[in-house]
Short mmCIF file of C-alpha atoms in Angstrom, two decimals:
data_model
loop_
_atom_site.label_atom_id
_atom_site.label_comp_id
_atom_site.label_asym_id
_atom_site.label_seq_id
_atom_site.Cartn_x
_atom_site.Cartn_y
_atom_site.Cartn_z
CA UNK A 1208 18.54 -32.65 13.67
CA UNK A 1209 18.97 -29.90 10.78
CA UNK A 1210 19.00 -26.85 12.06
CA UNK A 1211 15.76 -24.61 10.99
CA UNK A 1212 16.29 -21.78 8.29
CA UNK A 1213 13.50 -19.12 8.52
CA UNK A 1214 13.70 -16.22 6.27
CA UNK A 1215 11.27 -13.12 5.31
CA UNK A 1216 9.42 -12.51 2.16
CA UNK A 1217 7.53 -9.48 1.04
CA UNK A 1218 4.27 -10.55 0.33
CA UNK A 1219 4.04 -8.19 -3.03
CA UNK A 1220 6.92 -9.26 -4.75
CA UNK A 1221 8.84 -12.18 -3.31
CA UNK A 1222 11.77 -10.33 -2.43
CA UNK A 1223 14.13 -12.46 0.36
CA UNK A 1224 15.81 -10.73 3.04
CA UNK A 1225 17.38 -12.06 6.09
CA UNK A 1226 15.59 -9.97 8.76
CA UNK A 1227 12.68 -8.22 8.86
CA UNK A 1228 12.37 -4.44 7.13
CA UNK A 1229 9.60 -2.02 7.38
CA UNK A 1230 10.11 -1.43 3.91
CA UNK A 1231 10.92 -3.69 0.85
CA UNK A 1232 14.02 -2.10 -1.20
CA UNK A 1233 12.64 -3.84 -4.22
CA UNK A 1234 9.15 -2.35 -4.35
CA UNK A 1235 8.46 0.24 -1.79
CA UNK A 1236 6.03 -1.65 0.13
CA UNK A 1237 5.99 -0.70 3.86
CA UNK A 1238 5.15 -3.52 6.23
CA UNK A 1239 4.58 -6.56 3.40
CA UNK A 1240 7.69 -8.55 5.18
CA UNK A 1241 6.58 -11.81 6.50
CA UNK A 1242 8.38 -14.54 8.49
CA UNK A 1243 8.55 -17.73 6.70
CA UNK A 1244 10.36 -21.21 7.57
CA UNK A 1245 12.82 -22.85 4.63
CA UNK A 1246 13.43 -26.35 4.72
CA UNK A 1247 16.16 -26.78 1.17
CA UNK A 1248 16.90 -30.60 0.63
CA UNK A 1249 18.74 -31.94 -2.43
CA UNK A 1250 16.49 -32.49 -5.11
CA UNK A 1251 14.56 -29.40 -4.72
CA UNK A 1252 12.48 -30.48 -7.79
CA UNK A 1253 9.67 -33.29 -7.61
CA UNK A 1254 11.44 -36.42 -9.61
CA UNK A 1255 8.79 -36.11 -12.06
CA UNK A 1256 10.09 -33.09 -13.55
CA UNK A 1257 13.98 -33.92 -12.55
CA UNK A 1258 14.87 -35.52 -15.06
CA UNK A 1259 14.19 -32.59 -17.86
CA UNK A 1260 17.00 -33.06 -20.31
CA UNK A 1261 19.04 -29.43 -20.01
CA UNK A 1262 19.40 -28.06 -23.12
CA UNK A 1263 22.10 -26.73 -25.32
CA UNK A 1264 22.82 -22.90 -26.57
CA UNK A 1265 21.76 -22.98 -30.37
CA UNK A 1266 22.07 -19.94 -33.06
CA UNK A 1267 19.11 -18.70 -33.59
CA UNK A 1268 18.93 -19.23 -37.37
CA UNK A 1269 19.34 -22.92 -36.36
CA UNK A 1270 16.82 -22.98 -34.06
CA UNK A 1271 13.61 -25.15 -35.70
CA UNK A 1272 10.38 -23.46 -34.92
CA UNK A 1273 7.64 -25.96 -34.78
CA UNK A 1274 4.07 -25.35 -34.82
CA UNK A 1275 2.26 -24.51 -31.59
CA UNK A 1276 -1.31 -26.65 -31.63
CA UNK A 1277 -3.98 -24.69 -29.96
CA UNK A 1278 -6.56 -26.53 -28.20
CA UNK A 1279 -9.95 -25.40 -28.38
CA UNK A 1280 -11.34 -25.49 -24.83
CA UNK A 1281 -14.93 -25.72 -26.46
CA UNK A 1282 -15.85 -21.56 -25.27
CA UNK A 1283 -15.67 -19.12 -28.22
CA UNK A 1284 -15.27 -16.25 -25.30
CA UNK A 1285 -12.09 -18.00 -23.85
CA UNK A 1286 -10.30 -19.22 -27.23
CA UNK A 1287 -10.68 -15.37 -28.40
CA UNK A 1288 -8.67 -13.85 -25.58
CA UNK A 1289 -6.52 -16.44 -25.58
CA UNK A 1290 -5.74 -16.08 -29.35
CA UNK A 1291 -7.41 -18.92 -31.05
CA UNK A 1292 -7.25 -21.39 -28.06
CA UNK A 1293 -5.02 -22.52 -25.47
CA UNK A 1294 -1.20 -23.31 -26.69
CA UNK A 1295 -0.33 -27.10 -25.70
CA UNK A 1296 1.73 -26.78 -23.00
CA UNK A 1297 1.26 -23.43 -21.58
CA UNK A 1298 0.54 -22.18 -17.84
CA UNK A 1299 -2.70 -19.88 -17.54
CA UNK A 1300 -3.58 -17.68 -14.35
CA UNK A 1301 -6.90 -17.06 -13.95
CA UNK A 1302 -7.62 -14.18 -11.14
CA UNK A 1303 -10.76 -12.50 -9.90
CA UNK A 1304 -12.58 -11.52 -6.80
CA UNK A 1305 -14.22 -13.59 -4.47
CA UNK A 1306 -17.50 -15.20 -5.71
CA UNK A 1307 -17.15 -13.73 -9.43
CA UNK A 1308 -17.18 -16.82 -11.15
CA UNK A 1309 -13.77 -17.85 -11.51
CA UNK A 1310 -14.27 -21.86 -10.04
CA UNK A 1311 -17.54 -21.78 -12.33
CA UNK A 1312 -15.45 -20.79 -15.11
CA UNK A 1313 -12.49 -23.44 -14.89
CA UNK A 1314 -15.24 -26.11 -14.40
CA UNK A 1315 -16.88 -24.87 -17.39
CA UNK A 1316 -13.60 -25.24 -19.59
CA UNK A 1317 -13.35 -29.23 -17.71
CA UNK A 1318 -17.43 -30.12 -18.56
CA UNK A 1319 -17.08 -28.64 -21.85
CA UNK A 1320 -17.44 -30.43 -25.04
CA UNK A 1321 -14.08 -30.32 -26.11
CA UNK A 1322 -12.85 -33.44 -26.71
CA UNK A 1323 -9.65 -32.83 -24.11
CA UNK A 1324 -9.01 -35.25 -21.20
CA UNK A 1325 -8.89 -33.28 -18.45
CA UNK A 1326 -7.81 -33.64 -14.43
CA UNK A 1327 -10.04 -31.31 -12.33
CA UNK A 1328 -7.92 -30.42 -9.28
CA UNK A 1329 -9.70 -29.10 -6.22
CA UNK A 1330 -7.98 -27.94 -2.96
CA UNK A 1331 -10.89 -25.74 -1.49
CA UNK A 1332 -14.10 -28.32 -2.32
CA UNK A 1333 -15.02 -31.85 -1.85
CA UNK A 1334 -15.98 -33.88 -5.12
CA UNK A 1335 -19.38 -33.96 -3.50
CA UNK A 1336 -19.59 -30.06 -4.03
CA UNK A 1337 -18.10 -30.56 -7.22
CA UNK A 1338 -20.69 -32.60 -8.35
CA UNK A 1339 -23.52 -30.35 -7.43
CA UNK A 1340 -22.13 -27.46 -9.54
CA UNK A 1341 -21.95 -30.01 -12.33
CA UNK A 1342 -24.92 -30.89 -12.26
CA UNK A 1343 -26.02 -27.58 -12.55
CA UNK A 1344 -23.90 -26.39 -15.27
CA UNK A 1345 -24.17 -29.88 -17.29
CA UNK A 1346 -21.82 -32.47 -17.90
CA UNK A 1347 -20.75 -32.75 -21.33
CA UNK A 1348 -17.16 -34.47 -20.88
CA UNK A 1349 -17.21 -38.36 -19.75
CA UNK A 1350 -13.25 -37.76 -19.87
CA UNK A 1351 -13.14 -35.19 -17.40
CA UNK A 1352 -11.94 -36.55 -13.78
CA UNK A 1353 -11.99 -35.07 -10.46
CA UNK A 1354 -9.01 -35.48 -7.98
CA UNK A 1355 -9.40 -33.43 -4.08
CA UNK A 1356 -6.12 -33.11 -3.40
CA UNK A 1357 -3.31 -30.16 -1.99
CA UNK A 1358 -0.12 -31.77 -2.13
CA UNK A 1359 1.95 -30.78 -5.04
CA UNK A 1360 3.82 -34.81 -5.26
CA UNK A 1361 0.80 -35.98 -5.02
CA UNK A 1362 -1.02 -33.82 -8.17
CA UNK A 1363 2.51 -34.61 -9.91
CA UNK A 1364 2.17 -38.38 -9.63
CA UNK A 1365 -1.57 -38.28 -10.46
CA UNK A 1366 -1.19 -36.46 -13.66
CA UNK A 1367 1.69 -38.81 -15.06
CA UNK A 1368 -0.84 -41.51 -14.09
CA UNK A 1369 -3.68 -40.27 -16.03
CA UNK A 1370 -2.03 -38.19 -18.93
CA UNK A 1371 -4.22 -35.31 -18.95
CA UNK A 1372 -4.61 -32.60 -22.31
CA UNK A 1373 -5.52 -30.14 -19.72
CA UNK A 1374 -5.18 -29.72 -15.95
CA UNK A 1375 -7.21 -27.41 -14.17
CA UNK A 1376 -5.67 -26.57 -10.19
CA UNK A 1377 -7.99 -24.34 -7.64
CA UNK A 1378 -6.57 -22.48 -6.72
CA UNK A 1379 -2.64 -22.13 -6.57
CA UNK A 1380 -2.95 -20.47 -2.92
CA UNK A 1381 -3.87 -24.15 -1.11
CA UNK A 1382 -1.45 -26.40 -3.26
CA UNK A 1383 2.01 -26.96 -1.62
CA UNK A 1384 5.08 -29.14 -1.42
CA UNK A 1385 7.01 -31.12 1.20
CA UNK A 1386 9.96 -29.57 0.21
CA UNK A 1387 9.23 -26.44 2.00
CA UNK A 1388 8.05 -25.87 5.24
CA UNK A 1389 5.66 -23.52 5.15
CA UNK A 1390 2.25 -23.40 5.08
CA UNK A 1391 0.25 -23.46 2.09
CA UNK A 1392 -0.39 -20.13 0.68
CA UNK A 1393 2.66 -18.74 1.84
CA UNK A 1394 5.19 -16.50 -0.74
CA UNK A 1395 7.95 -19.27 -1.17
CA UNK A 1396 4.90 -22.09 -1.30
CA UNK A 1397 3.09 -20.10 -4.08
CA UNK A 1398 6.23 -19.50 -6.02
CA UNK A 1399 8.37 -22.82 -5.43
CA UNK A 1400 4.47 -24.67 -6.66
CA UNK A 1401 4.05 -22.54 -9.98
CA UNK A 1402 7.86 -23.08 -10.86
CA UNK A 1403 7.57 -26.64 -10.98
CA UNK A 1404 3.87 -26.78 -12.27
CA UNK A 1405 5.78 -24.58 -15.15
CA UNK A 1406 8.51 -27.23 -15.75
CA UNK A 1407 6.13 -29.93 -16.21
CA UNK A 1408 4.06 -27.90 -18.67
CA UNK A 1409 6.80 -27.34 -20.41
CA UNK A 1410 8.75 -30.71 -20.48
CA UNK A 1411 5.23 -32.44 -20.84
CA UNK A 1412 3.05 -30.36 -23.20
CA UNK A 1413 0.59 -30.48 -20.67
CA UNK A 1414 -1.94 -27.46 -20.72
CA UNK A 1415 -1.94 -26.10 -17.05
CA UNK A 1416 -4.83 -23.58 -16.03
CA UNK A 1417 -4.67 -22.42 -12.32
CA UNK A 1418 -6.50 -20.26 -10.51
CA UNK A 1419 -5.31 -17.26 -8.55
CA UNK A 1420 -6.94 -15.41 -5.51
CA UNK A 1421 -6.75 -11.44 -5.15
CA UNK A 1422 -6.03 -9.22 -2.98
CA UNK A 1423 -7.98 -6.31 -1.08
CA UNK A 1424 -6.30 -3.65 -3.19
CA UNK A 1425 -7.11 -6.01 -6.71
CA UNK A 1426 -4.04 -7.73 -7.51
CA UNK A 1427 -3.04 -11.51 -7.92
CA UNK A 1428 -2.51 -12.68 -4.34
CA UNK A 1429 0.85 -14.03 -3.90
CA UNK A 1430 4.36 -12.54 -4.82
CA UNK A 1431 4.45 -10.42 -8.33
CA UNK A 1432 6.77 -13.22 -9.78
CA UNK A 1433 3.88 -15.76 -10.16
CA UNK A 1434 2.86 -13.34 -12.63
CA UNK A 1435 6.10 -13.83 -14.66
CA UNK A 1436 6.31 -17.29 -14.48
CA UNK A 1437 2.81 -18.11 -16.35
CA UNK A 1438 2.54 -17.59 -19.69
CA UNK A 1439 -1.01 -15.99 -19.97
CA UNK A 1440 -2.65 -13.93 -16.91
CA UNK A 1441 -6.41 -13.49 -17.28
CA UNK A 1442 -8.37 -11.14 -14.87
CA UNK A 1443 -11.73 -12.15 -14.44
CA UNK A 1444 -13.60 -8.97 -13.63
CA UNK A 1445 -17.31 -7.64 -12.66
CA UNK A 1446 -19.51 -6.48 -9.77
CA UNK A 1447 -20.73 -9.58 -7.74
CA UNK A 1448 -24.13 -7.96 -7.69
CA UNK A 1449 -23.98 -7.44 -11.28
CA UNK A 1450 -25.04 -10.54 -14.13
CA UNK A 1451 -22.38 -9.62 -16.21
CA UNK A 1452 -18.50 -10.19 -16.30
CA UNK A 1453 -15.44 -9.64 -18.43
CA UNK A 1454 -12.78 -11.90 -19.12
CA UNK A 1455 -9.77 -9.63 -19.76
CA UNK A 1456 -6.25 -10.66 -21.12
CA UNK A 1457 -3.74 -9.18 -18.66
CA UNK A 1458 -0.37 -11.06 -20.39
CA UNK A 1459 -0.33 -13.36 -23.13
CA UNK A 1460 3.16 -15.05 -24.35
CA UNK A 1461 1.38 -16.38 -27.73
CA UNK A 1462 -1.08 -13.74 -28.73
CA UNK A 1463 -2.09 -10.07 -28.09
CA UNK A 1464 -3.62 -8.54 -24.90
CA UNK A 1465 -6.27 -6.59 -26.78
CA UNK A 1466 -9.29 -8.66 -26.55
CA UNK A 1467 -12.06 -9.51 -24.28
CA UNK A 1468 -14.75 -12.09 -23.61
CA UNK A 1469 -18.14 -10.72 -22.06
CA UNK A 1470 -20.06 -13.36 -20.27
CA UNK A 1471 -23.62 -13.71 -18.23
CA UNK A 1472 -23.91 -15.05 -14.71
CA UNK A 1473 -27.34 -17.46 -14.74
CA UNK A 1474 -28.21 -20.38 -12.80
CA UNK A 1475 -26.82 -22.68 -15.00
CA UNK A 1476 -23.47 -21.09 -14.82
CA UNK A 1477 -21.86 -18.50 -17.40
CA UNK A 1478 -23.54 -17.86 -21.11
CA UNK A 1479 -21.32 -16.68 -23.69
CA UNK A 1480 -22.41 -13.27 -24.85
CA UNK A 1481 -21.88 -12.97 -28.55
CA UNK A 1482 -22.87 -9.76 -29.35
CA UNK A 1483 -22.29 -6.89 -26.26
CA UNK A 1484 -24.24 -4.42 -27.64
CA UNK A 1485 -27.59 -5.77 -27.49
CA UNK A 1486 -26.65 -6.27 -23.50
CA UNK A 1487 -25.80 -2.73 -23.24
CA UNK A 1488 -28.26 -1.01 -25.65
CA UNK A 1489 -31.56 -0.42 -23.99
CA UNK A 1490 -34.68 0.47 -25.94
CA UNK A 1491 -37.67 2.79 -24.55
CA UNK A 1492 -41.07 3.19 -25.77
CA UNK A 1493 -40.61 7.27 -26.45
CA UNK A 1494 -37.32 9.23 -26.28
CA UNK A 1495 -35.78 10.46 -23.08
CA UNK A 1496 -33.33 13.12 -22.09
CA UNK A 1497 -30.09 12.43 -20.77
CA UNK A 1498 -29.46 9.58 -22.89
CA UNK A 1499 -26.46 8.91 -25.48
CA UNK A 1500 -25.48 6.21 -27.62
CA UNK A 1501 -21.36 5.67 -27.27
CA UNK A 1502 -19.69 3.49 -29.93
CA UNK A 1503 -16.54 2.44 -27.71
CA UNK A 1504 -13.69 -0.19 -28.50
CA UNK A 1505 -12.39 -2.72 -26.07
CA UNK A 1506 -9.05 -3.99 -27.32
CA UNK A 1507 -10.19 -4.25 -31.03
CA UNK A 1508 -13.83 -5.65 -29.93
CA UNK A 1509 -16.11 -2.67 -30.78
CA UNK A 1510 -19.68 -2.51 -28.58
CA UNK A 1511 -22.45 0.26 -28.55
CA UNK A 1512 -22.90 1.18 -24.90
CA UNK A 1513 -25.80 3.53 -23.36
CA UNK A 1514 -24.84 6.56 -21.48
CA UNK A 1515 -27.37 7.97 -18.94
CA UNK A 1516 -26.34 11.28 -17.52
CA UNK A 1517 -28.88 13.41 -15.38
CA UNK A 1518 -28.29 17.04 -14.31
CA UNK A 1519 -30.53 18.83 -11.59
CA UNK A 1520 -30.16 22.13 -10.05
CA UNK A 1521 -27.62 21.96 -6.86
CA UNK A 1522 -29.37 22.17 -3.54
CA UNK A 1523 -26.39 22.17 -1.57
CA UNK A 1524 -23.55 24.81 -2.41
CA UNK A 1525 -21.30 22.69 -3.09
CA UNK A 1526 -22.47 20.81 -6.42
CA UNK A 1527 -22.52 16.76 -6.00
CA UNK A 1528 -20.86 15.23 -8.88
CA UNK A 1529 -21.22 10.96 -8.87
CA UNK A 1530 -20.05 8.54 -11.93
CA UNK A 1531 -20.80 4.81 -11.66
CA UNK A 1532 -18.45 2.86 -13.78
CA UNK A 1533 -16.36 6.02 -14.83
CA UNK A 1534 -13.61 8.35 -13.64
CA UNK A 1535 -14.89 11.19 -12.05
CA UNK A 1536 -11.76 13.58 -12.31
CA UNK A 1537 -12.56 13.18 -16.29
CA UNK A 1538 -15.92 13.20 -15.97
CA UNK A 1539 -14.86 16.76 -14.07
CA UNK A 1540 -12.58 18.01 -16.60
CA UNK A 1541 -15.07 17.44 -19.62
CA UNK A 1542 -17.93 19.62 -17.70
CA UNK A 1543 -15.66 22.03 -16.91
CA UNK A 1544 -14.70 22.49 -20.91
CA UNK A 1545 -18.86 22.13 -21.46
CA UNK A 1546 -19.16 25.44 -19.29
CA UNK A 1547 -15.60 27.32 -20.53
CA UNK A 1548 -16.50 26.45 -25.01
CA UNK A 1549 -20.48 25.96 -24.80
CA UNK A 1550 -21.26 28.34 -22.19
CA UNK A 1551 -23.62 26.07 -20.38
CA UNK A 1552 -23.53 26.87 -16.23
CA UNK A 1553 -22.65 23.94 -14.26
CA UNK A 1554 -21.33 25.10 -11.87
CA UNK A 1555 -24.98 25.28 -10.06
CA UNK A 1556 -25.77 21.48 -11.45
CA UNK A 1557 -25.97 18.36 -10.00
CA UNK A 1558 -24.39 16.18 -12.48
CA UNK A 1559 -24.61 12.14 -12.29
CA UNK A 1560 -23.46 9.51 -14.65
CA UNK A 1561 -23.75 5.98 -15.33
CA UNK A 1562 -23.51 3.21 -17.86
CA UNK A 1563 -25.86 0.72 -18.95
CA UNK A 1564 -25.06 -3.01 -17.34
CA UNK A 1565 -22.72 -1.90 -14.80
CA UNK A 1566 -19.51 -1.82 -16.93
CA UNK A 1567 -17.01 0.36 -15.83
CA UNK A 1568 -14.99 1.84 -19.48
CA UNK A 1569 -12.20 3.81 -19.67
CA UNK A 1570 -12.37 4.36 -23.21
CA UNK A 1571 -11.58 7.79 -23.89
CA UNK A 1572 -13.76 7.66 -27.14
CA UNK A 1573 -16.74 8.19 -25.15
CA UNK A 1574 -15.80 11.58 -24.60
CA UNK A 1575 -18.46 12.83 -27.28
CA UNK A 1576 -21.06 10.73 -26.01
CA UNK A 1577 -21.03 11.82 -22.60
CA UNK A 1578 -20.87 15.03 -23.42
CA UNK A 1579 -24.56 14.75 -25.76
CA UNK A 1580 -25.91 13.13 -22.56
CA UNK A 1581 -24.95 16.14 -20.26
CA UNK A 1582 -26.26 18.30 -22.66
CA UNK A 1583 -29.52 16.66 -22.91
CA UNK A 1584 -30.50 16.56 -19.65
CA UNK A 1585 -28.94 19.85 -19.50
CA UNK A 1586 -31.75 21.10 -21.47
CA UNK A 1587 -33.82 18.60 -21.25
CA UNK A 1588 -34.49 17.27 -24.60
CA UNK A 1589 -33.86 13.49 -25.86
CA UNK A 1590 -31.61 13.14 -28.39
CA UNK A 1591 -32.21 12.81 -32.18
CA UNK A 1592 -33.43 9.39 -32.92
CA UNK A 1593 -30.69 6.81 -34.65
CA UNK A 1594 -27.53 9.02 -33.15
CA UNK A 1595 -24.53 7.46 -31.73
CA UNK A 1596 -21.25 9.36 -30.99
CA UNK A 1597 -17.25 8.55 -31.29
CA UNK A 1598 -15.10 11.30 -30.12
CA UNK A 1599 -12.43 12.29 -27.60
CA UNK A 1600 -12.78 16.07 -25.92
CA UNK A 1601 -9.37 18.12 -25.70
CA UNK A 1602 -9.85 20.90 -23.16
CA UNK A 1603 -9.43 23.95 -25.51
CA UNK A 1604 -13.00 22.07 -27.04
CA UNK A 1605 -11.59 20.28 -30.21
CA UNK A 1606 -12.94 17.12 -31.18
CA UNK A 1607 -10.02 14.62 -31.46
CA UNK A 1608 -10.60 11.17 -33.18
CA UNK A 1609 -10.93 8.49 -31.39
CA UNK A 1610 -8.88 4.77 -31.74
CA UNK A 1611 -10.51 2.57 -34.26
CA UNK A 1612 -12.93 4.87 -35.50
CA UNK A 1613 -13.62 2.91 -38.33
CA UNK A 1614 -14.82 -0.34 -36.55
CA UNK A 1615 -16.71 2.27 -34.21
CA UNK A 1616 -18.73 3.23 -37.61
CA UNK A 1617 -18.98 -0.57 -38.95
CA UNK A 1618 -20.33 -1.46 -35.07
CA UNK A 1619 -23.21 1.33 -34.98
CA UNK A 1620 -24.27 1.25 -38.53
CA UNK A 1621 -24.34 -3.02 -38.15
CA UNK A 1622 -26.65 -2.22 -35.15
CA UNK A 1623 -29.27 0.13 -37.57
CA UNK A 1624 -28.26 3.98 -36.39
CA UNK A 1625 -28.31 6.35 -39.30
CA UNK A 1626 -25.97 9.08 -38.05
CA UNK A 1627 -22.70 8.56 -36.23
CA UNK A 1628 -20.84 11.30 -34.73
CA UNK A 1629 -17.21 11.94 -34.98
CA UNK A 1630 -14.08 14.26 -34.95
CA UNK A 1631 -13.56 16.42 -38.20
CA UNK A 1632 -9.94 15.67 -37.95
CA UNK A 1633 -9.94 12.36 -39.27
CA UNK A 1634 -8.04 11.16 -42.39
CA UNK A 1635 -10.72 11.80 -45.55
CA UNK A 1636 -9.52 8.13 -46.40
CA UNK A 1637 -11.93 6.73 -44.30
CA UNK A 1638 -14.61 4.44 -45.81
CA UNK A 1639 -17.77 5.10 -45.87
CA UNK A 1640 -20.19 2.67 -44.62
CA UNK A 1641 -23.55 1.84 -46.21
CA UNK A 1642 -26.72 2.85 -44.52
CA UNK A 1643 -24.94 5.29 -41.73
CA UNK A 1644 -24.30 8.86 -42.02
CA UNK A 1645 -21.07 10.27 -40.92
CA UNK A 1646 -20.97 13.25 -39.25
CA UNK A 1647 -17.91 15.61 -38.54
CA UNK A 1648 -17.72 18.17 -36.21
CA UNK A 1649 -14.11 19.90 -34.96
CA UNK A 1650 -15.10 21.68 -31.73
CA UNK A 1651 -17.73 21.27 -28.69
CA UNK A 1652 -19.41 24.41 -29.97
CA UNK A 1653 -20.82 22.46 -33.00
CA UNK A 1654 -22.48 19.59 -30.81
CA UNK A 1655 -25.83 20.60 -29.80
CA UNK A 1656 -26.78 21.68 -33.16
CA UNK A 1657 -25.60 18.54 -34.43
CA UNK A 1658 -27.79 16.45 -31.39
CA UNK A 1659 -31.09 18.52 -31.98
CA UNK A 1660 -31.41 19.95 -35.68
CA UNK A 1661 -33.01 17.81 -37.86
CA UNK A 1662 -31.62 18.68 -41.46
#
């Protein structure tokens, strides 16, 4: 009888040490050691993939570059922050919280009208489940097939049988392999099943999209290596009580990282939302106070978003200051240079913030426009009809230009405002764009007059 190898793994990056530590010496973690049981035979590889020719070492001026075909997965969302489609023969992570969407998603890409045989592989639902989701999204692919199945082998065998364009696994954390001898889920289980998944892409050309649980804290359950081995890492991302989500490129090995896909939860599954800004954009019957037009940039997809901002005397001495979907520290720092350049007194105000939809930006270009919705609830007047702002707040008060200004113009005046707002510091180069009015100011100080003066 072999004798039984156990071994422990941190949990957050797959480091192997012989005994257990309370802290891992390759990424700091304290307590993220766990004892796992290793089982190496020879052959570690599933035959399917051991027979891979090894290559040779070439110069690289005699290496032939062929032409990577793209396959268009029938979802103009997903082939945009993929790049134009998904690469033949690529690994794709797809991550996300619980209940987000992400099993919806993948079955979307397999019912799609694509034209791509595809191998649905489920280790968490029964084809009867299946089916009902199906049915409710619509099945428009008679070549997509559904296999319930865990055991790596076994998925191995099933897609040499069948031949596949595209397999879709969920999720990577309930595959595993005879080969080791721990449970399913486990460090050396997710990483020994995504290595050899890889090599069969690879040696194949089959398209491989898997799905990825996270963790409490947000990240890709499983060691930080699975992350390396893939090729593209999308995050899947959204409040579960919210219709909306975001399909964000985390790592991409054949295209940029820069773009996103925006997409709304209904009962027939996710819609594909073409145009952001009408989702975010809300329109009233007479003008309010406290609310701002943003032009922000995600990646290089521009969007108009609403920002509603309310500020109320303090009743407490301690002023409350709340932001849904922002950073409060920032949200902090640009009050505090609203009370030190424009002399307004906030330190008595309530001040609350929030976006429209539920988004949560980080676009530092929205400095200007949170700052007109402070100020008009500040002194409770609505803006100037038609305004949208583009700016980024230093904290001596100047008005720096924000990324992509330009598309931030193209985006507002394509949506029908007349006046945009934005830092006097930017190149005179810049085109001007028919039917909007560009407006540059170089400090704080010049922003109410700009929000309320009609000229």
């Amino acid at each position: 009888m072999a004798k039984v190898k156990k071994a422990y793994f941190c949990k957050n990056c797959g480091f192997e040490a012989p005994k257990w530590l309370g802290k891992c010496p390759a990424c700091g973690e304290w307590n993220s050691f766990t004892e796992e049981i290793i089982a190496k035979e020879n052959g570690s590889v599933p035959a399917a993939v051991a027979g891979v020719s090894s290559s040779r070492p070439q110069r690289v001026k005699d290496i032939r570059q062929s032409d990577r075909r793209r396959l268009d997965l029938g979802n103009a969302e997903i082939n945009r922050v993929l790049g134009g489609g998904m690469v033949a023969g690529s690994l794709i992570l797809l991550g996300g919280e619980p209940g987000i969407g992400k099993s919806t998603l993948s079955l979307q890409i397999a019912l799609s009208p694509n034209g791509l045989k595809t191998l649905y592989v489920s280790g968490e639902e029964s084809p009867e489940q299946i089916k009902m989701r199906a049915e409710r999204i619509g099945i428009a692919n008679d070549d997509c097939v559904v296999y319930s199945e865990t055991l790596l082998e076994n998925i191995i065998a099933q897609i040499n049988e069948l031949q596949p364009d595209l397999v879709v696994i969920d999720s990577i954390q309930t595959i595993y392999t005879d080969l080791i001898e721990s449970s399913a889920g486990s460090v050396s289980q997710i990483r020994e099943c995504a290595a050899t998944l890889l090599k069969y892409a690879k040696s194949s050309g089959t398209s491989i999209f898997i799905i990825g649980h996270i963790t409490k804290e947000g990240n890709i359950a499983g060691p930080k290596i699975l992350e390396h081995i893939v090729d593209v890492v999308l995050q899947f991302e959204g409040d579960s009580n919210n219709i909306y989500r975001i399909l964000r490129g985390i790592k991409n090995r054949f295209g940029a990282t820069f773009e996103i896909g925006v997409f709304e939860m209904l009962d027939s599954g996710l819609r594909e939302v073409d145009n952001p800004s009408a989702i975010l954009l809300t329109h009233y019957d007479e003008p309010l106070s406290g609310i701002s037009v943003g032009a922000s940039v995600d990646g290089i997809r521009p969007y108009l978003i609403e920002v509603q901002a309310l500020v109320s005397n303090a009743a407490y001495g301690t002023p409350q200051r709340n932001a849904t979907g922002y950073d409060t520290r920032r949200m902090n720092m640009l009050l505090a240079v609203l009370e030190k350049r424009v002399g307004m007194k906030m330190f008595t105000k309530d001040v609350f913030l929030n976006f429209a939809g539920g988004f949560r930006v980080s676009d530092t270009g929205l400095d200007l426009a949170i700052a007109a919705a402070v100020i008009s609830s500040y002194f409770d007047r609505p803006l100037r009809e038609g305004l949208c702002c583009a700016g980024e707040i230093g904290l001596s008060g100047e008005v720096r230009p924000a990324p992509r200004t330009e598309q931030r113009i193209a985006e507002a005046a394509r949506l029908g405002f007349k006046k945009i707002v934005v830092s006097g510091y930017m190149p005179k180069t810049t085109k001007t764009v028919k039917g909007i009015e560009i407006v540059r100011i170089s400090s704080i100080q010049q922003l109410p007059r700009v929000l309320f003066t009609e000229e």
